[in-house]
Tab-separated table of C-alpha atoms in Angstrom:
chain	number	residue	atom	x	y	z
H	1	UNK	CA	-10.248	30.060	36.804
H	2	UNK	CA	-8.008	27.244	37.109
H	3	UNK	CA	-10.329	24.456	38.445
H	4	UNK	CA	-13.749	23.867	39.258
H	5	UNK	CA	-15.171	24.479	42.443
H	6	UNK	CA	-18.389	22.204	42.102
H	7	UNK	CA	-18.719	18.587	42.132
H	8	UNK	CA	-19.868	18.277	38.428
H	9	UNK	CA	-18.902	20.823	36.285
H	10	UNK	CA	-20.856	21.141	33.021
H	11	UNK	CA	-20.739	18.695	30.380
H	12	UNK	CA	-18.014	19.213	27.612
H	13	UNK	CA	-19.723	20.526	24.710
H	14	UNK	CA	-17.483	18.820	22.127
H	15	UNK	CA	-18.245	15.119	23.790
H	16	UNK	CA	-20.913	12.923	22.289
H	17	UNK	CA	-23.279	10.829	24.027
H	18	UNK	CA	-21.159	7.912	24.537
H	19	UNK	CA	-17.838	9.483	25.743
H	20	UNK	CA	-16.187	7.532	28.120
H	21	UNK	CA	-15.538	10.450	30.590
H	22	UNK	CA	-14.488	8.122	33.256
H	23	UNK	CA	-11.313	7.250	31.615
H	24	UNK	CA	-7.798	8.541	32.669
H	25	UNK	CA	-7.556	10.344	29.360
H	26	UNK	CA	-10.690	12.278	30.200
H	27	UNK	CA	-9.064	13.618	33.528
H	28	UNK	CA	-7.836	16.800	32.221
H	29	UNK	CA	-10.380	19.834	31.797
H	30	UNK	CA	-10.057	22.858	30.279
H	31	UNK	CA	-12.188	26.469	30.874
H	32	UNK	CA	-12.550	28.808	28.020
H	33	UNK	CA	-11.462	32.370	29.383
H	34	UNK	CA	-14.121	33.959	27.463
H	35	UNK	CA	-17.429	31.691	27.748
H	36	UNK	CA	-16.273	29.856	30.578
H	37	UNK	CA	-17.530	26.742	29.470
H	38	UNK	CA	-15.306	23.674	30.411
H	39	UNK	CA	-13.725	21.180	27.905
H	40	UNK	CA	-11.840	18.001	28.070
H	41	UNK	CA	-8.491	18.446	27.054
H	42	UNK	CA	-8.493	15.545	24.701
H	43	UNK	CA	-11.572	16.955	23.099
H	44	UNK	CA	-9.995	19.935	21.836
H	45	UNK	CA	-6.644	18.093	20.926
H	46	UNK	CA	-4.864	19.435	23.912
H	47	UNK	CA	-2.648	17.111	26.055
H	48	UNK	CA	-2.112	17.436	30.010
H	49	UNK	CA	1.614	18.486	29.391
H	50	UNK	CA	0.543	20.909	26.582
H	51	UNK	CA	-2.142	22.205	29.075
H	52	UNK	CA	0.589	23.583	31.391
H	53	UNK	CA	1.916	26.135	28.826
H	54	UNK	CA	-1.386	27.696	28.273
H	55	UNK	CA	-1.960	31.157	29.594
H	56	UNK	CA	-5.199	31.781	27.845
H	57	UNK	CA	-7.325	29.262	26.652
H	58	UNK	CA	-10.127	30.108	23.901
H	59	UNK	CA	-12.711	27.808	22.741
H	60	UNK	CA	-13.054	27.340	19.104
H	61	UNK	CA	-16.218	29.398	18.945
H	62	UNK	CA	-14.475	32.208	21.073
H	63	UNK	CA	-11.318	32.173	18.901
H	64	UNK	CA	-12.984	34.045	16.126
H	65	UNK	CA	-13.821	37.027	18.333
H	66	UNK	CA	-10.902	36.881	20.976
H	67	UNK	CA	-7.905	35.129	18.996
H	68	UNK	CA	-5.976	31.858	19.632
H	69	UNK	CA	-5.238	30.447	23.205
H	70	UNK	CA	-1.847	32.219	24.348
H	71	UNK	CA	1.013	29.934	25.968
H	72	UNK	CA	2.915	31.181	28.634
H	73	UNK	CA	2.971	27.979	30.831
H	74	UNK	CA	0.281	28.404	33.434
H	75	UNK	CA	-0.902	25.453	35.436
H	76	UNK	CA	-3.011	22.554	34.112
H	77	UNK	CA	-6.859	23.596	34.607
H	78	UNK	CA	-8.098	20.584	36.304
H	79	UNK	CA	-12.030	20.082	37.314
H	80	UNK	CA	-12.954	18.754	40.730
H	81	UNK	CA	-14.886	15.816	39.012
H	82	UNK	CA	-14.525	12.644	40.610
H	83	UNK	CA	-13.922	9.978	38.429
H	84	UNK	CA	-14.402	6.128	38.848
H	85	UNK	CA	-11.871	3.715	38.576
H	86	UNK	CA	-12.210	1.320	35.583
H	87	UNK	CA	-11.377	-2.278	35.700
H	88	UNK	CA	-9.958	-2.877	31.936
H	89	UNK	CA	-9.681	-6.685	32.249
H	90	UNK	CA	-13.506	-6.835	32.538
H	91	UNK	CA	-14.707	-6.822	28.919
H	92	UNK	CA	-18.389	-7.014	28.922
H	93	UNK	CA	-19.383	-5.712	32.469
H	94	UNK	CA	-21.061	-2.479	30.870
H	95	UNK	CA	-17.979	-0.773	30.191
H	96	UNK	CA	-18.733	2.426	28.175
H	97	UNK	CA	-18.176	2.418	24.421
H	98	UNK	CA	-14.993	3.291	23.209
H	99	UNK	CA	-15.272	6.982	21.854
H	100	UNK	CA	-11.952	8.596	20.227
H	101	UNK	CA	-11.461	12.150	19.051
H	102	UNK	CA	-8.182	10.810	17.450
H	103	UNK	CA	-9.912	8.718	14.912
H	104	UNK	CA	-12.397	11.833	14.151
H	105	UNK	CA	-9.497	14.103	13.580
H	106	UNK	CA	-7.914	11.747	11.207
H	107	UNK	CA	-11.092	11.328	9.302
H	108	UNK	CA	-11.377	14.741	8.804
H	109	UNK	CA	-8.322	15.583	7.784
H	110	UNK	CA	-7.411	15.746	4.081
H	111	UNK	CA	-4.155	13.821	3.553
H	112	UNK	CA	-1.892	14.235	0.186
H	113	UNK	CA	-1.759	10.997	-2.085
H	114	UNK	CA	1.460	9.032	-1.300
H	115	UNK	CA	4.418	9.243	-3.455
H	116	UNK	CA	5.534	5.639	-3.083
H	117	UNK	CA	6.148	3.256	-5.947
H	118	UNK	CA	3.294	1.040	-6.584
H	119	UNK	CA	3.949	-2.185	-8.331
H	120	UNK	CA	0.868	-4.274	-10.157
H	121	UNK	CA	2.236	-7.504	-8.844
H	122	UNK	CA	5.652	-9.078	-7.258
H	123	UNK	CA	7.478	-10.494	-10.473
H	124	UNK	CA	9.777	-7.628	-10.278
H	125	UNK	CA	10.057	-7.664	-6.452
H	126	UNK	CA	13.664	-9.304	-6.248
H	127	UNK	CA	17.027	-8.722	-4.319
H	128	UNK	CA	18.649	-7.138	-7.357
H	129	UNK	CA	15.493	-4.748	-7.762
H	130	UNK	CA	15.463	-3.836	-3.912
H	131	UNK	CA	19.339	-3.241	-4.276
H	132	UNK	CA	18.991	-0.930	-7.555
H	133	UNK	CA	16.295	1.146	-5.963
H	134	UNK	CA	17.611	4.892	-5.032
H	135	UNK	CA	15.449	5.209	-2.265
H	136	UNK	CA	14.273	3.470	1.415
H	137	UNK	CA	10.758	4.665	1.080
H	138	UNK	CA	8.355	2.024	1.200
H	139	UNK	CA	6.419	0.433	-1.862
H	140	UNK	CA	3.069	-1.175	-2.351
H	141	UNK	CA	2.597	-4.520	-4.080
H	142	UNK	CA	-0.995	-4.311	-5.365
H	143	UNK	CA	-1.430	-8.061	-5.961
H	144	UNK	CA	0.152	-10.677	-4.489
H	145	UNK	CA	1.007	-12.651	-7.446
H	146	UNK	CA	4.484	-13.070	-8.139
H	147	UNK	CA	5.874	-12.600	-4.611
H	148	UNK	CA	5.628	-16.324	-3.964
H	149	UNK	CA	3.590	-15.523	-0.740
H	150	UNK	CA	1.290	-18.186	0.443
H	151	UNK	CA	-1.434	-17.303	3.070
H	152	UNK	CA	-4.445	-19.399	4.515
H	153	UNK	CA	-7.795	-18.628	2.832
H	154	UNK	CA	-9.241	-15.144	3.645
H	155	UNK	CA	-12.359	-16.541	4.959
H	156	UNK	CA	-10.093	-17.996	8.013
H	157	UNK	CA	-12.044	-17.242	11.134
H	158	UNK	CA	-10.444	-15.989	14.500
H	159	UNK	CA	-11.800	-19.251	16.021
H	160	UNK	CA	-10.273	-21.292	13.403
H	161	UNK	CA	-6.795	-19.503	14.161
H	162	UNK	CA	-7.319	-19.931	17.856
H	163	UNK	CA	-7.564	-23.728	17.369
H	164	UNK	CA	-4.498	-23.825	15.230
H	165	UNK	CA	-2.465	-22.044	17.492
H	166	UNK	CA	-4.059	-23.161	20.647
H	167	UNK	CA	-6.598	-21.621	22.833
H	168	UNK	CA	-4.977	-21.731	25.928
H	169	UNK	CA	-2.279	-19.408	24.325
H	170	UNK	CA	-1.578	-16.692	26.132
H	171	UNK	CA	-2.242	-13.442	23.911
H	172	UNK	CA	-1.090	-9.854	24.379
H	173	UNK	CA	-4.483	-7.507	24.354
H	174	UNK	CA	-4.308	-3.866	23.906
H	175	UNK	CA	-6.933	-1.510	25.114
H	176	UNK	CA	-6.865	0.844	22.196
H	177	UNK	CA	-7.894	4.105	23.624
H	178	UNK	CA	-5.541	3.926	26.530
H	179	UNK	CA	-2.727	1.847	24.591
H	180	UNK	CA	-2.169	-0.399	27.823
H	181	UNK	CA	-2.133	-4.048	27.602
H	182	UNK	CA	-4.380	-6.177	29.493
H	183	UNK	CA	-2.983	-9.291	31.048
H	184	UNK	CA	-4.698	-12.582	31.603
H	185	UNK	CA	-6.074	-13.136	27.970
H	186	UNK	CA	-5.941	-16.245	25.945
H	187	UNK	CA	-6.532	-16.774	22.268
H	188	UNK	CA	-9.755	-18.636	23.232
H	189	UNK	CA	-10.880	-15.333	25.393
H	190	UNK	CA	-10.035	-13.279	22.091
H	191	UNK	CA	-11.865	-15.632	19.718
H	192	UNK	CA	-14.805	-15.072	21.909
H	193	UNK	CA	-14.521	-11.146	21.848
H	194	UNK	CA	-13.882	-10.973	18.391
H	195	UNK	CA	-16.894	-12.868	17.206
H	196	UNK	CA	-19.304	-11.443	19.808
H	197	UNK	CA	-21.817	-8.649	18.944
H	198	UNK	CA	-21.483	-7.169	22.363
H	199	UNK	CA	-17.984	-5.358	22.048
H	200	UNK	CA	-18.121	-2.683	24.764
H	201	UNK	CA	-14.574	-1.689	24.361
H	202	UNK	CA	-12.175	-1.725	21.092
H	203	UNK	CA	-9.204	-4.090	21.517
H	204	UNK	CA	-6.298	-4.807	19.468
H	205	UNK	CA	-3.873	-7.920	18.752
H	206	UNK	CA	-0.517	-6.832	17.437
H	207	UNK	CA	2.145	-9.435	18.610
H	208	UNK	CA	1.015	-12.727	18.151
H	209	UNK	CA	3.780	-14.872	16.938
H	210	UNK	CA	2.966	-18.120	14.962
H	211	UNK	CA	6.070	-19.137	13.213
H	212	UNK	CA	6.020	-22.661	14.827
H	213	UNK	CA	2.443	-23.417	14.880
H	214	UNK	CA	0.000	-25.110	12.545
H	215	UNK	CA	-0.903	-21.662	11.112
H	216	UNK	CA	2.574	-20.619	10.716
H	217	UNK	CA	2.948	-23.996	8.494
H	218	UNK	CA	0.387	-22.384	6.120
H	219	UNK	CA	2.342	-18.966	5.507
H	220	UNK	CA	5.096	-18.513	3.207
H	221	UNK	CA	6.713	-15.252	3.326
H	222	UNK	CA	7.398	-13.213	0.001
H	223	UNK	CA	10.520	-14.742	-1.960
H	224	UNK	CA	12.450	-11.660	-1.848
H	225	UNK	CA	12.279	-12.025	1.975
H	226	UNK	CA	14.636	-15.252	1.625
H	227	UNK	CA	17.047	-13.610	-0.993
H	228	UNK	CA	17.750	-10.744	1.395
H	229	UNK	CA	17.558	-12.765	4.799
H	230	UNK	CA	21.339	-12.498	6.113
H	231	UNK	CA	20.569	-14.774	9.125
H	232	UNK	CA	19.027	-17.488	6.778
H	233	UNK	CA	21.566	-17.180	4.127
H	234	UNK	CA	24.955	-16.878	6.364
H	235	UNK	CA	24.259	-18.248	9.951
H	236	UNK	CA	25.958	-21.213	10.529
H	237	UNK	CA	23.887	-24.466	10.581
H	238	UNK	CA	25.528	-25.861	13.471
H	239	UNK	CA	24.450	-22.832	15.601
H	240	UNK	CA	20.882	-22.890	14.418
H	241	UNK	CA	19.269	-24.008	17.720
H	242	UNK	CA	15.767	-23.742	18.460
H	243	UNK	CA	15.103	-20.126	19.398
H	244	UNK	CA	19.075	-19.630	19.694
H	245	UNK	CA	19.380	-17.627	16.645
H	246	UNK	CA	18.018	-14.345	15.159
H	247	UNK	CA	15.498	-15.050	12.467
H	248	UNK	CA	12.546	-13.245	10.870
H	249	UNK	CA	9.239	-13.750	12.799
H	250	UNK	CA	5.766	-14.040	11.565
H	251	UNK	CA	3.256	-12.393	13.248
H	252	UNK	CA	-0.721	-12.535	13.016
H	253	UNK	CA	-2.366	-9.129	13.672
H	254	UNK	CA	-5.913	-9.081	14.534
H	255	UNK	CA	-7.853	-5.994	14.765
H	256	UNK	CA	-11.419	-5.210	15.158
H	257	UNK	CA	-13.069	-2.032	13.505
H	258	UNK	CA	-11.370	1.336	14.672
H	259	UNK	CA	-8.708	-0.352	16.460
H	260	UNK	CA	-5.202	1.235	15.968
H	261	UNK	CA	-1.834	1.817	17.444
H	262	UNK	CA	-0.439	4.912	18.545
H	263	UNK	CA	2.265	6.492	16.554
H	264	UNK	CA	5.788	4.679	17.177
H	265	UNK	CA	9.142	4.048	15.612
H	266	UNK	CA	10.213	0.740	14.789
H	267	UNK	CA	13.744	-0.546	15.327
H	268	UNK	CA	16.505	0.838	13.345
H	269	UNK	CA	17.364	-1.146	10.227
H	270	UNK	CA	14.022	-2.733	10.579
H	271	UNK	CA	12.506	-4.203	7.493
H	272	UNK	CA	8.850	-5.427	7.808
H	273	UNK	CA	6.416	-6.537	5.075
H	274	UNK	CA	2.348	-6.570	5.454
H	275	UNK	CA	-0.113	-8.610	4.157
H	276	UNK	CA	-3.629	-7.954	4.776
H	277	UNK	CA	-5.743	-11.298	4.685
H	278	UNK	CA	-9.166	-9.759	4.858
H	279	UNK	CA	-10.663	-6.312	6.145
H	280	UNK	CA	-8.338	-3.034	5.526
H	281	UNK	CA	-5.518	-1.369	7.422
H	282	UNK	CA	-4.464	2.358	7.297
H	283	UNK	CA	-1.130	3.091	7.574
H	284	UNK	CA	-0.012	6.927	8.539
H	285	UNK	CA	3.923	6.903	7.556
H	286	UNK	CA	5.677	10.145	9.000
H	287	UNK	CA	9.232	11.030	7.560
H	288	UNK	CA	12.013	10.978	10.209
H	289	UNK	CA	12.809	14.700	9.461
H	290	UNK	CA	14.306	16.505	12.833
H	291	UNK	CA	11.201	18.400	12.935
H	292	UNK	CA	8.866	15.470	12.720
H	293	UNK	CA	11.377	13.595	15.653
H	294	UNK	CA	10.672	16.558	17.833
H	295	UNK	CA	6.889	16.793	17.487
H	296	UNK	CA	7.159	12.724	18.515
H	297	UNK	CA	9.125	13.189	21.217
H	298	UNK	CA	6.648	15.760	22.468
H	299	UNK	CA	3.862	13.469	21.782
H	300	UNK	CA	5.473	10.535	23.436
H	301	UNK	CA	6.249	12.372	26.438
H	302	UNK	CA	2.705	13.748	26.900
H	303	UNK	CA	0.148	11.953	29.186
């Protein structure tokens, strides 16, 4: 069976109670060819593009007796279930709580310990030290002491940041589940959402540039960045007009719990440093091997 004839097929057995089934990511369904139960593609880790290559789908409980699913390029199995349109700009108007299977899978996966270089502090992080390294792998500085880094107090609030940058400043807000940008937001709106106890959706701010603001004035980047910044060291002073020459930018990222950014590739030769002022941030770094890049390409092209 390739699709459901009923108006409301049975519930996905792997969904939890608050799964937002009226969202686009949940429009693709698969029916197990053994037990005939329906599953959301996202709940069983299968994208819509991969569904097109499945001939016989076996759910997790049927794999033990009938073997894994087979792939021969069958059509996508979709249910006839109708889904309501969601207005993503309406933050607290009864939207379903964000539920994400990707996070559950990551949390349940056992990762190897990273093999990156870990430094106790930043005293030895200099331009000469960087040039002497025989690898381009990331490195971790456990304590900021010695880096020459200056940051606002870790107790600074999002409302205070909004006041320093400007509450009417436009800000790009991302819906985490769909990875789509929500338009029309200001920092004042974001501060109200961030500090509210009624968050119905998980949102994220990852591109607020603050270099020329009062907040930027309280931030000093690591000394080593000054030492290796070719623009600051060699760009002619006469050509340094405001916003008319390339330079390192200072971004303020603000995320609520369970926020994440989809897998992505930074621009070639990009050199980035992160300092977590409060809370925590997890990085999943994938070596750019040919095999991994093919997987990333497939992932990026999937719906």
